[in-house]
Amino acid sequence: MTDTTAPETGSTPAPLTDRYGVPVDATKGDQFSSFDVGAFEVPSHKDEIWRFTPLRRLRGIHDGSNITATGRLLASVAEHDGLTVETVAMDDKRVGEAGAPRDRVAAQAFSSASEATVITVAKETVIDEPVYVTVDGPGEGELAYGHTQVRLEAFANATFVVDQRGGGTIAENVEFIVGDSAHLEIVLIQDWDDDALHLAGHHLQVGRDATLTYTTVTFGGELVRVSPFARFTAPGGTVTLNGLYYADDGQHLEHRLLVDHSEPNCTSRILYKGALQGDAKSSLPDAHTVWIGDVLIRARAVGTDTYEMNRNLVLTDGARADSVPNLEIETGEIAGAGHASAVGRFDEEQLFYLMSRGIPEDVARRLVIRGFFGEVINRIGVPEVRERITEAVELELESSGI
């Protein structure tokens, strides 16, 4: 709890702290983190990082009432020259290198995982074809924990496509470590079954003059909460975070990200777009999406260039989107910083323009939605993945009758 006790007369006032002992005026980057689940209190809606999450739907994984693993995450990785896949114990010195868990569920996943998968691309290795990784959930009614690390050594170059599917309750930590002058593109497709509960802490570490392009695509799952935390370890790094999500009745899709600019002359670009549809008469919870975009520019991070944008398209009644961009700037010596956020319905002018040229309204609406998502889809560097996501959007539109 926040300490509000008045100091004794003549003494130095004690700084106000939150329930974890972190000063209330601390930066976003100073958020409490620990590998020990016992160091975290049980989440409540009074905590900023949990205030949008429906805690009653977390099946007890957040409060210790349901934490025993009853199943496993099954992962397979396609073989490539220069690529090494290892199964290691959680006390391997590489595990956790990108950062400690920043919430109780992530710490629970770290403490409960029995092993970790470490995927390494060797120094100066260039893998021309995408590396496909498939991850299957434990199945409906089962609970599983996971820990995966993808690491590119210096001057390596690779693209990974991670396909997450199946059902059950899943809590995991994923690390992406990009060495000096290395280039990584990662595409995560969360196409979970309708029963799936997925909570993930993603840790992104970017070295000197390295580039990381991270795209997360979320369609399936009852409740999906993904929290990427990106940090730079040396000057000259570039991080691009892209996201696409589509929520139906009963779905809660939450993306809560933080980019910590702590090194000079680094760049970040963030673009997330979501659509959601619901039915006010449905017995299911309303479709709900949450996007929290935090960017911190520390005092020593001169020359930073950053911009973040989130757009949400509400297609029907019975749906809700929350969008909260935040910029925290501690130096004026930057190249640029900005953010934009919007939640709205169809652009009636676009519809009118298309319909005035003889295009039926239902077709016009689909064209508008395709164009809305196109900006994100076209940023994916794998043609077959772009096609797959475009088809998935089409299926969502068909199911909604749009």
XYZ file of C-alpha atoms in Angstrom:
402
model
C 0.000 0.000 0.000
C 1.096 3.591 -0.501
C 2.809 4.966 2.607
C 0.939 8.075 3.703
C 2.233 8.228 7.276
C 3.189 11.791 8.261
C 6.897 12.138 9.194
C 7.950 13.331 12.619
C 8.444 17.074 13.039
C 11.922 18.122 11.971
C 12.659 14.879 10.143
C 13.211 14.400 6.413
C 9.896 13.437 4.770
C 9.864 9.828 3.641
C 9.107 9.423 -0.079
C 5.697 8.061 -0.900
C 5.927 4.526 -2.241
C 3.566 2.055 -3.837
C 2.785 -1.401 -2.477
C 6.152 -2.712 -3.772
C 8.254 0.038 -2.227
C 8.800 1.873 -5.527
C 8.548 5.690 -5.201
C 5.260 6.939 -6.616
C 7.113 9.448 -8.777
C 9.363 6.758 -10.273
C 9.544 6.374 -14.030
C 7.815 3.614 -15.946
C 11.177 1.941 -16.355
C 11.484 1.671 -12.579
C 8.431 -0.588 -12.348
C 9.061 -3.363 -9.840
C 10.441 -6.599 -11.277
C 11.525 -9.874 -9.748
C 12.029 -13.539 -10.580
C 10.351 -14.417 -7.259
C 6.563 -14.671 -7.362
C 6.472 -14.158 -3.588
C 7.851 -10.649 -4.050
C 4.600 -9.563 -5.718
C 1.310 -8.957 -3.963
C -1.891 -10.364 -5.397
C -3.084 -8.103 -8.231
C -6.067 -5.863 -7.744
C -7.771 -3.249 -9.883
C -6.081 -0.608 -7.749
C -2.831 -1.527 -9.503
C -2.298 0.467 -12.677
C -0.965 -2.522 -14.609
C -4.071 -4.589 -13.830
C -6.845 -2.004 -13.849
C -8.269 -3.020 -17.238
C -7.816 -6.790 -16.863
C -10.882 -8.797 -15.726
C -9.192 -10.548 -12.801
C -12.166 -12.806 -12.158
C -11.503 -14.437 -15.533
C -7.871 -15.343 -14.788
C -8.845 -18.757 -13.354
C -6.855 -18.246 -10.151
C -3.461 -18.101 -11.840
C -2.896 -14.585 -10.488
C -3.687 -15.148 -6.818
C -2.139 -18.552 -6.088
C -5.413 -20.493 -5.998
C -4.718 -22.363 -9.258
C -1.009 -22.583 -10.068
C -0.228 -26.300 -10.427
C 0.729 -27.206 -13.975
C -1.377 -30.039 -15.389
C -0.081 -29.966 -18.953
C 2.764 -28.768 -21.170
C 3.351 -26.334 -23.980
C 4.565 -28.318 -26.968
C 6.928 -26.408 -29.243
C 8.580 -27.414 -32.483
C 11.218 -25.457 -34.409
C 12.106 -25.956 -38.064
C 15.761 -26.873 -38.637
C 18.156 -24.459 -40.368
C 21.921 -24.275 -40.753
C 23.395 -21.953 -38.150
C 20.389 -22.430 -35.852
C 20.688 -24.215 -32.514
C 17.731 -25.312 -30.387
C 18.380 -26.316 -26.770
C 16.213 -27.410 -23.870
C 17.857 -26.125 -20.711
C 17.156 -25.907 -16.996
C 15.752 -22.670 -15.645
C 19.022 -22.015 -13.796
C 20.916 -21.749 -17.092
C 22.776 -18.422 -16.939
C 21.185 -17.247 -20.203
C 17.623 -17.619 -18.964
C 16.268 -14.273 -17.808
C 19.085 -12.280 -19.417
C 16.621 -9.921 -21.148
C 14.930 -8.947 -17.901
C 13.041 -10.095 -14.834
C 9.246 -10.566 -14.774
C 7.341 -7.333 -14.225
C 4.074 -8.730 -12.853
C 2.960 -11.563 -10.592
C 1.707 -13.894 -13.333
C 4.955 -13.566 -15.291
C 6.886 -14.315 -12.093
C 4.618 -17.304 -11.473
C 5.403 -18.549 -14.966
C 9.144 -18.151 -14.374
C 9.005 -19.896 -10.997
C 6.800 -22.743 -12.247
C 8.398 -23.474 -15.619
C 10.355 -26.714 -15.488
C 12.635 -25.901 -18.427
C 13.348 -23.315 -21.101
C 13.829 -23.472 -24.856
C 16.798 -21.461 -26.122
C 16.974 -20.831 -29.865
C 20.275 -19.338 -31.041
C 21.318 -17.941 -34.418
C 25.097 -18.038 -34.579
C 27.323 -15.005 -35.128
C 27.261 -13.607 -38.681
C 24.713 -16.232 -39.777
C 22.104 -15.135 -42.300
C 19.011 -17.332 -42.560
C 17.264 -16.435 -45.793
C 14.037 -18.379 -45.190
C 11.666 -17.726 -42.275
C 12.137 -19.984 -39.259
C 8.739 -21.421 -38.312
C 7.972 -22.210 -34.679
C 4.703 -23.820 -33.588
C 3.483 -23.792 -29.999
C 0.496 -25.909 -28.947
C -1.409 -25.192 -25.756
C -2.021 -27.905 -23.139
C -5.700 -28.340 -24.017
C -8.989 -27.218 -22.541
C -9.059 -27.387 -18.749
C -5.277 -27.761 -18.480
C -2.620 -25.316 -17.248
C 0.909 -24.950 -18.621
C 3.895 -22.656 -18.186
C 6.577 -21.843 -20.713
C 9.843 -19.997 -21.210
C 11.402 -19.383 -24.611
C 14.431 -17.366 -25.620
C 15.350 -16.365 -29.177
C 18.859 -14.939 -29.371
C 20.752 -13.584 -32.363
C 24.478 -13.221 -31.953
C 26.367 -10.281 -33.448
C 25.785 -9.559 -37.159
C 23.219 -12.377 -37.503
C 20.044 -11.925 -39.548
C 16.857 -14.003 -39.265
C 13.073 -13.942 -39.403
C 10.935 -16.048 -37.052
C 7.238 -16.837 -37.394
C 5.729 -18.162 -34.152
C 2.332 -19.818 -34.467
C 0.520 -20.234 -31.126
C -2.581 -22.418 -31.163
C -4.693 -24.808 -29.120
C -6.469 -24.250 -25.830
C -6.016 -24.216 -22.086
C -4.473 -21.791 -19.624
C -1.018 -20.592 -20.625
C 1.419 -18.329 -18.770
C 4.825 -17.711 -20.266
C 7.861 -15.499 -20.635
C 9.527 -14.993 -24.008
C 12.902 -13.296 -24.532
C 14.204 -11.802 -27.766
C 17.880 -10.887 -27.532
C 19.402 -9.138 -30.549
C 23.200 -8.832 -30.541
C 25.240 -5.946 -31.895
C 24.447 -5.131 -35.550
C 22.078 -8.113 -35.759
C 18.651 -7.964 -37.404
C 15.617 -9.902 -36.178
C 12.061 -9.908 -37.469
C 9.597 -11.774 -35.281
C 5.937 -12.414 -36.144
C 3.768 -13.898 -33.382
C 0.384 -15.223 -34.466
C -1.935 -15.914 -31.554
C -4.659 -18.073 -33.062
C -5.782 -19.742 -29.856
C -8.957 -21.791 -29.418
C -11.986 -20.052 -27.931
C -11.284 -21.390 -24.413
C -7.670 -20.226 -24.210
C -6.362 -17.912 -21.482
C -2.927 -16.597 -22.445
C -0.779 -14.252 -20.372
C 2.704 -13.486 -21.680
C 5.599 -11.287 -20.672
C 7.806 -10.481 -23.661
C 11.314 -9.128 -23.031
C 13.072 -7.434 -25.957
C 16.771 -6.589 -25.650
C 18.469 -4.691 -28.489
C 22.226 -4.217 -28.838
C 24.406 -1.627 -30.559
C 23.170 -0.721 -34.058
C 20.805 -3.715 -33.941
C 17.307 -3.860 -35.411
C 14.263 -5.676 -34.037
C 10.923 -5.724 -35.847
C 8.230 -7.310 -33.682
C 4.699 -7.958 -34.907
C 1.978 -9.585 -32.845
C -1.290 -10.739 -34.440
C -4.135 -11.706 -32.105
C -7.366 -13.350 -33.229
C -8.199 -16.269 -30.933
C -8.489 -16.842 -27.213
C -11.003 -15.963 -24.530
C -8.544 -13.661 -22.778
C -5.135 -12.735 -24.152
C -2.780 -10.314 -22.414
C 0.646 -9.670 -23.945
C 3.149 -7.288 -22.323
C 6.242 -6.516 -24.423
C 9.049 -4.602 -22.694
C 11.785 -3.326 -25.017
C 15.104 -1.930 -23.854
C 18.336 -0.852 -25.503
C 21.751 -1.905 -24.200
C 23.870 0.361 -26.431
C 23.458 3.299 -28.826
C 22.102 3.063 -32.358
C 19.402 0.425 -31.893
C 16.031 0.400 -33.637
C 12.824 -1.227 -32.399
C 9.616 -1.445 -34.423
C 6.542 -2.790 -32.636
C 3.506 -3.635 -34.758
C 0.219 -5.171 -33.718
C -3.057 -6.315 -35.232
C -5.995 -7.651 -33.234
C -9.649 -8.505 -33.850
C -12.012 -9.121 -30.931
C -15.437 -10.775 -30.919
C -18.058 -11.238 -28.188
C -16.541 -12.769 -25.053
C -12.981 -11.827 -25.931
C -10.653 -9.608 -23.922
C -7.483 -8.757 -25.869
C -4.927 -6.622 -24.035
C -1.571 -5.307 -25.242
C 0.465 -3.432 -22.670
C 3.862 -2.304 -23.929
C 6.823 -0.276 -22.728
C 9.829 0.963 -24.699
C 12.646 2.111 -22.412
C 15.019 4.508 -24.191
C 18.031 4.471 -21.890
C 20.761 4.761 -24.545
C 21.586 7.626 -26.949
C 20.554 7.782 -30.607
C 18.037 4.943 -30.628
C 14.786 4.788 -32.590
C 11.396 3.241 -31.899
C 8.249 3.065 -33.992
C 4.970 1.630 -32.731
C 1.824 0.916 -34.748
C -1.084 -1.156 -33.398
C -4.493 -1.455 -35.043
C -7.536 -3.303 -33.780
C -11.137 -3.977 -34.701
C -13.852 -5.274 -32.452
C -17.420 -6.357 -32.830
C -20.044 -7.458 -30.362
C -23.714 -8.053 -29.773
C -25.434 -6.067 -27.047
C -27.988 -8.876 -26.683
C -25.391 -11.624 -26.277
C -24.967 -13.401 -22.934
C -21.186 -13.304 -23.415
C -19.084 -10.462 -22.009
C -18.680 -7.535 -24.385
C -15.754 -7.609 -26.781
C -13.046 -5.562 -25.098
C -9.613 -4.485 -26.311
C -6.977 -2.650 -24.313
C -3.842 -0.988 -25.635
C -1.396 0.717 -23.284
C 1.630 2.259 -24.986
C 4.342 3.593 -22.677
C 7.523 5.173 -24.019
C 10.197 6.375 -21.608
C 13.067 8.609 -22.736
C 15.654 8.781 -19.984
C 17.956 11.742 -19.386
C 20.967 10.115 -21.045
C 19.021 9.000 -24.132
C 19.864 12.063 -26.240
C 19.080 11.814 -29.941
C 16.061 9.549 -29.363
C 13.515 9.366 -32.165
C 10.182 7.757 -31.276
C 6.562 7.738 -32.384
C 3.633 5.540 -31.356
C 0.163 5.161 -32.822
C -2.893 3.096 -31.948
C -6.137 2.976 -33.938
C -9.294 1.051 -33.036
C -12.312 0.448 -35.241
C -15.550 -0.370 -33.405
C -17.735 -2.259 -35.861
C -20.875 -2.885 -33.774
C -22.560 -1.999 -30.515
C -21.643 -4.135 -27.525
C -17.897 -3.544 -27.854
C -15.362 -1.387 -26.007
C -11.817 -0.276 -26.778
C -9.442 1.416 -24.325
C -6.374 3.155 -25.748
C -3.818 4.934 -23.556
C -0.548 6.264 -25.049
C 2.029 7.707 -22.662
C 5.281 9.591 -23.255
C 7.698 10.244 -20.414
C 10.601 12.483 -21.470
C 13.535 13.380 -19.239
C 15.680 15.240 -21.794
C 14.969 17.916 -24.380
C 17.845 16.808 -26.613
C 15.888 14.400 -28.793
C 15.280 14.011 -32.515
C 11.543 13.608 -32.094
C 8.770 12.117 -29.969
C 5.033 11.843 -30.495
C 1.974 9.699 -30.131
C -1.557 9.343 -31.467
C -4.551 7.303 -30.419
C -8.130 6.946 -31.624
C -11.244 4.844 -31.131
C -14.021 5.272 -33.669
C -16.495 3.794 -36.081
C -16.460 3.630 -39.859
C -15.345 6.658 -41.769
C -18.674 7.647 -43.284
C -16.971 9.775 -45.911
C -15.032 6.765 -47.176
C -18.217 4.696 -47.274
C -20.073 7.436 -49.121
C -17.239 7.798 -51.639
C -17.215 4.071 -52.422
C -21.005 3.713 -52.508
C -21.340 6.735 -54.780
C -19.343 4.772 -57.320
C -21.760 1.879 -57.322
C -20.102 -0.331 -54.720
C -22.657 -2.060 -52.433
C -22.501 -1.023 -48.780
C -21.364 -4.427 -47.460
C -18.538 -4.570 -49.992
C -17.581 -0.975 -49.236
C -17.378 -1.739 -45.517
C -15.051 -4.662 -46.171
C -12.844 -2.524 -48.357
C -12.557 0.071 -45.596
C -11.564 -2.581 -43.038
C -9.036 -4.160 -45.400
C -7.462 -0.760 -45.923
C -7.491 -0.117 -42.183
C -5.460 -3.262 -41.451
C -3.376 -3.079 -44.610
C -0.856 -0.674 -43.117
C 0.110 -3.232 -40.472
C -0.112 -6.318 -42.681
C 2.112 -4.772 -45.343
C 4.871 -4.284 -42.769
C 5.299 -8.047 -42.398
C 8.226 -9.227 -44.469
C 6.922 -12.748 -45.177
C 4.480 -12.874 -48.140
C 2.767 -16.116 -47.103
C 2.144 -14.718 -43.621
C 0.650 -11.535 -45.090
C -1.725 -13.687 -47.142
C -2.676 -15.821 -44.162
C -3.501 -12.798 -41.998
C -5.498 -11.168 -44.788
C -7.538 -14.370 -45.113
C -8.080 -14.465 -41.348
C -9.441 -10.918 -41.428
C -11.782 -11.945 -44.258
C -13.083 -14.854 -42.164
C -13.731 -12.519 -39.245
C -15.696 -10.208 -41.510
C -17.734 -13.081 -42.923
C -18.569 -14.361 -39.443
C -19.791 -10.911 -38.435
C -21.940 -10.495 -41.530
C -20.078 -7.353 -42.579
